[in-house]
Amino acid sequence: MTFEALKQDVEAIISQTTATVDERLLSICKLLEQHIDYYNWVGFYFKNGDKNELKLGPYVGEPTDHIIIPFGKGICGQVAVSNENFVVPDVSAQDNYIACSITVKAEIVIPIFVNNENIGQIDIDSNTPNPFTPEDERFLEFVCQKVAEILN
């Protein structure tokens, strides 16, 4: 399935107002994991109240021990501080990487902004080395913009 086709599915999920926000986020995780073969773990992290840490939200994939991630730690924690996309083609080359699974080879994290504030992110792990393209980044930015609409 192309990114363009997936965009329509994401918009359909976002517009399901009878579902809770978490149900819709989980549906997006499932959609991406099922239709993009190199997306092996898909989840959301959100700022944990007033604390300088992220808390795991809905996700699909292997269970993780990383329920709480301090700002600045790992790829997700760095995105919480930098407010910028972070694409990691080879996690073994990253000094500040939190290993979730020995099978993970690459990661992409895109921040979610509500009212110009970084309130969370989508995090995707891949078991494929260097799979993420600029098209993945643009698509995931679209997903985060749509998610931001239901977090207002």
Coordinates of C-alpha atoms in Angstrom, one line a residue:
M1 CA 0.0 0.0 0.0
T2 CA 1.4 3.4 -0.9
F3 CA 1.8 6.3 1.5
E4 CA -0.9 8.2 -0.4
A5 CA -3.4 5.4 0.2
L6 CA -2.3 5.1 3.8
K7 CA -2.9 8.8 4.3
Q8 CA -6.6 8.3 3.4
D9 CA -6.8 5.4 5.9
V10 CA -5.1 7.6 8.6
E11 CA -7.7 10.4 8.0
A12 CA -10.5 7.9 8.2
I13 CA -9.2 6.6 11.6
I14 CA -8.7 10.2 12.9
S15 CA -12.3 11.1 11.9
Q16 CA -13.8 8.1 13.9
T17 CA -15.1 10.3 16.7
T18 CA -16.9 7.4 18.4
A19 CA -13.5 5.9 19.2
T20 CA -11.3 7.2 22.1
V21 CA -8.1 9.0 21.3
D22 CA -6.1 6.0 22.5
E23 CA -8.2 3.6 20.3
R24 CA -7.5 5.8 17.3
L25 CA -3.8 6.0 18.0
L26 CA -3.7 2.2 18.4
S27 CA -5.5 1.8 15.1
I28 CA -2.9 4.0 13.4
C29 CA -0.1 1.9 14.9
K30 CA -1.7 -1.3 13.6
L31 CA -2.3 0.2 10.2
L32 CA 1.3 1.3 9.7
E33 CA 2.8 -1.9 11.1
Q34 CA 0.6 -4.1 8.9
H35 CA 1.0 -2.2 5.7
I36 CA 4.7 -1.1 5.8
D37 CA 6.8 -4.2 6.0
Y38 CA 9.9 -2.6 7.5
Y39 CA 7.8 -0.9 10.3
N40 CA 8.3 -3.6 13.0
W41 CA 7.4 -1.6 16.1
V42 CA 5.1 1.4 15.9
G43 CA 4.2 3.5 19.0
F44 CA 3.5 6.8 20.5
Y45 CA 5.3 8.5 23.4
F46 CA 3.9 11.6 25.1
K47 CA 5.2 14.2 27.6
N48 CA 4.4 12.9 31.1
G49 CA 2.5 15.8 32.7
D50 CA 5.0 18.5 33.9
K51 CA 7.8 16.0 34.2
N52 CA 10.8 16.1 31.8
E53 CA 10.1 12.6 30.6
L54 CA 8.1 10.7 28.0
K55 CA 5.5 8.1 28.8
L56 CA 4.6 5.2 26.4
G57 CA 1.2 5.4 24.8
P58 CA -0.5 3.0 22.4
Y59 CA 1.9 0.8 20.4
V60 CA 2.1 -2.4 18.4
G61 CA 5.1 -4.8 18.3
E62 CA 7.3 -6.5 20.9
P63 CA 6.6 -5.5 24.5
T64 CA 9.1 -2.9 25.8
D65 CA 10.5 -2.1 29.2
H66 CA 10.8 1.5 28.1
I67 CA 7.6 2.8 29.6
I68 CA 9.2 6.1 30.8
I69 CA 12.1 7.8 28.9
P70 CA 13.8 10.8 30.4
F71 CA 14.2 13.8 28.1
G72 CA 17.6 13.6 26.4
K73 CA 18.0 9.9 26.8
G74 CA 17.8 7.6 23.7
I75 CA 16.5 8.7 20.3
C76 CA 13.0 9.5 21.7
G77 CA 14.4 11.6 24.6
Q78 CA 16.6 13.5 22.2
V79 CA 13.6 14.4 20.0
A80 CA 11.8 15.6 23.0
V81 CA 14.6 18.1 23.5
S82 CA 15.5 19.0 19.9
N83 CA 12.0 19.2 18.5
E84 CA 13.3 17.8 15.3
N85 CA 12.9 14.6 13.3
F86 CA 15.6 11.9 14.0
V87 CA 16.3 9.2 11.5
V88 CA 18.8 6.6 12.6
P89 CA 19.8 4.3 9.7
D90 CA 22.0 2.1 12.0
V91 CA 21.2 2.1 15.7
S92 CA 24.5 0.4 16.5
A93 CA 26.3 3.6 15.4
Q94 CA 24.4 5.7 17.9
D95 CA 26.0 6.5 21.3
N96 CA 22.8 7.6 23.0
Y97 CA 20.6 4.7 21.9
I98 CA 18.3 2.7 24.2
A99 CA 18.2 -0.8 22.8
C100 CA 14.6 -2.2 22.8
S101 CA 15.5 -5.5 21.0
I102 CA 18.5 -7.0 19.5
T103 CA 16.6 -7.3 16.2
V104 CA 16.2 -3.5 15.8
K105 CA 18.5 -2.1 13.1
A106 CA 17.0 1.3 12.5
E107 CA 14.7 3.9 14.1
I108 CA 12.7 7.0 13.1
V109 CA 11.1 9.4 15.5
I110 CA 8.9 12.3 14.5
P111 CA 7.7 14.9 17.0
I112 CA 4.0 15.8 17.4
F113 CA 3.3 19.5 17.9
V114 CA 0.1 21.0 19.4
N115 CA 0.0 24.8 19.6
N116 CA 3.7 24.8 18.7
E117 CA 4.6 22.7 21.7
N118 CA 6.3 19.3 21.3
I119 CA 3.8 17.1 23.3
G120 CA 4.9 13.7 22.0
Q121 CA 6.1 11.6 19.1
I122 CA 5.7 8.6 16.9
D123 CA 8.5 6.1 17.2
I124 CA 9.1 3.4 14.7
D125 CA 11.7 0.6 14.9
S126 CA 12.8 -1.4 12.0
N127 CA 14.6 -4.8 11.8
T128 CA 15.8 -3.7 8.4
P129 CA 19.1 -1.7 8.1
N130 CA 18.7 1.8 6.7
P131 CA 15.1 1.5 5.4
F132 CA 13.8 5.0 6.0
T133 CA 13.6 7.5 3.2
P134 CA 12.6 11.2 3.0
E135 CA 9.2 9.9 1.9
D136 CA 8.8 8.0 5.2
E137 CA 9.6 11.3 7.0
R138 CA 7.1 13.3 5.0
F139 CA 4.4 10.6 5.5
L140 CA 5.0 10.4 9.3
E141 CA 5.0 14.2 9.6
F142 CA 1.5 14.0 8.0
V143 CA 0.5 11.3 10.5
C144 CA 1.7 13.5 13.4
Q145 CA -0.2 16.5 12.1
K146 CA -3.4 14.5 11.9
V147 CA -2.8 13.0 15.4
A148 CA -2.3 16.6 16.7
E149 CA -5.8 17.5 15.6
I150 CA -7.3 15.0 18.0
L151 CA -5.0 16.0 20.9
N152 CA -6.0 19.6 20.9

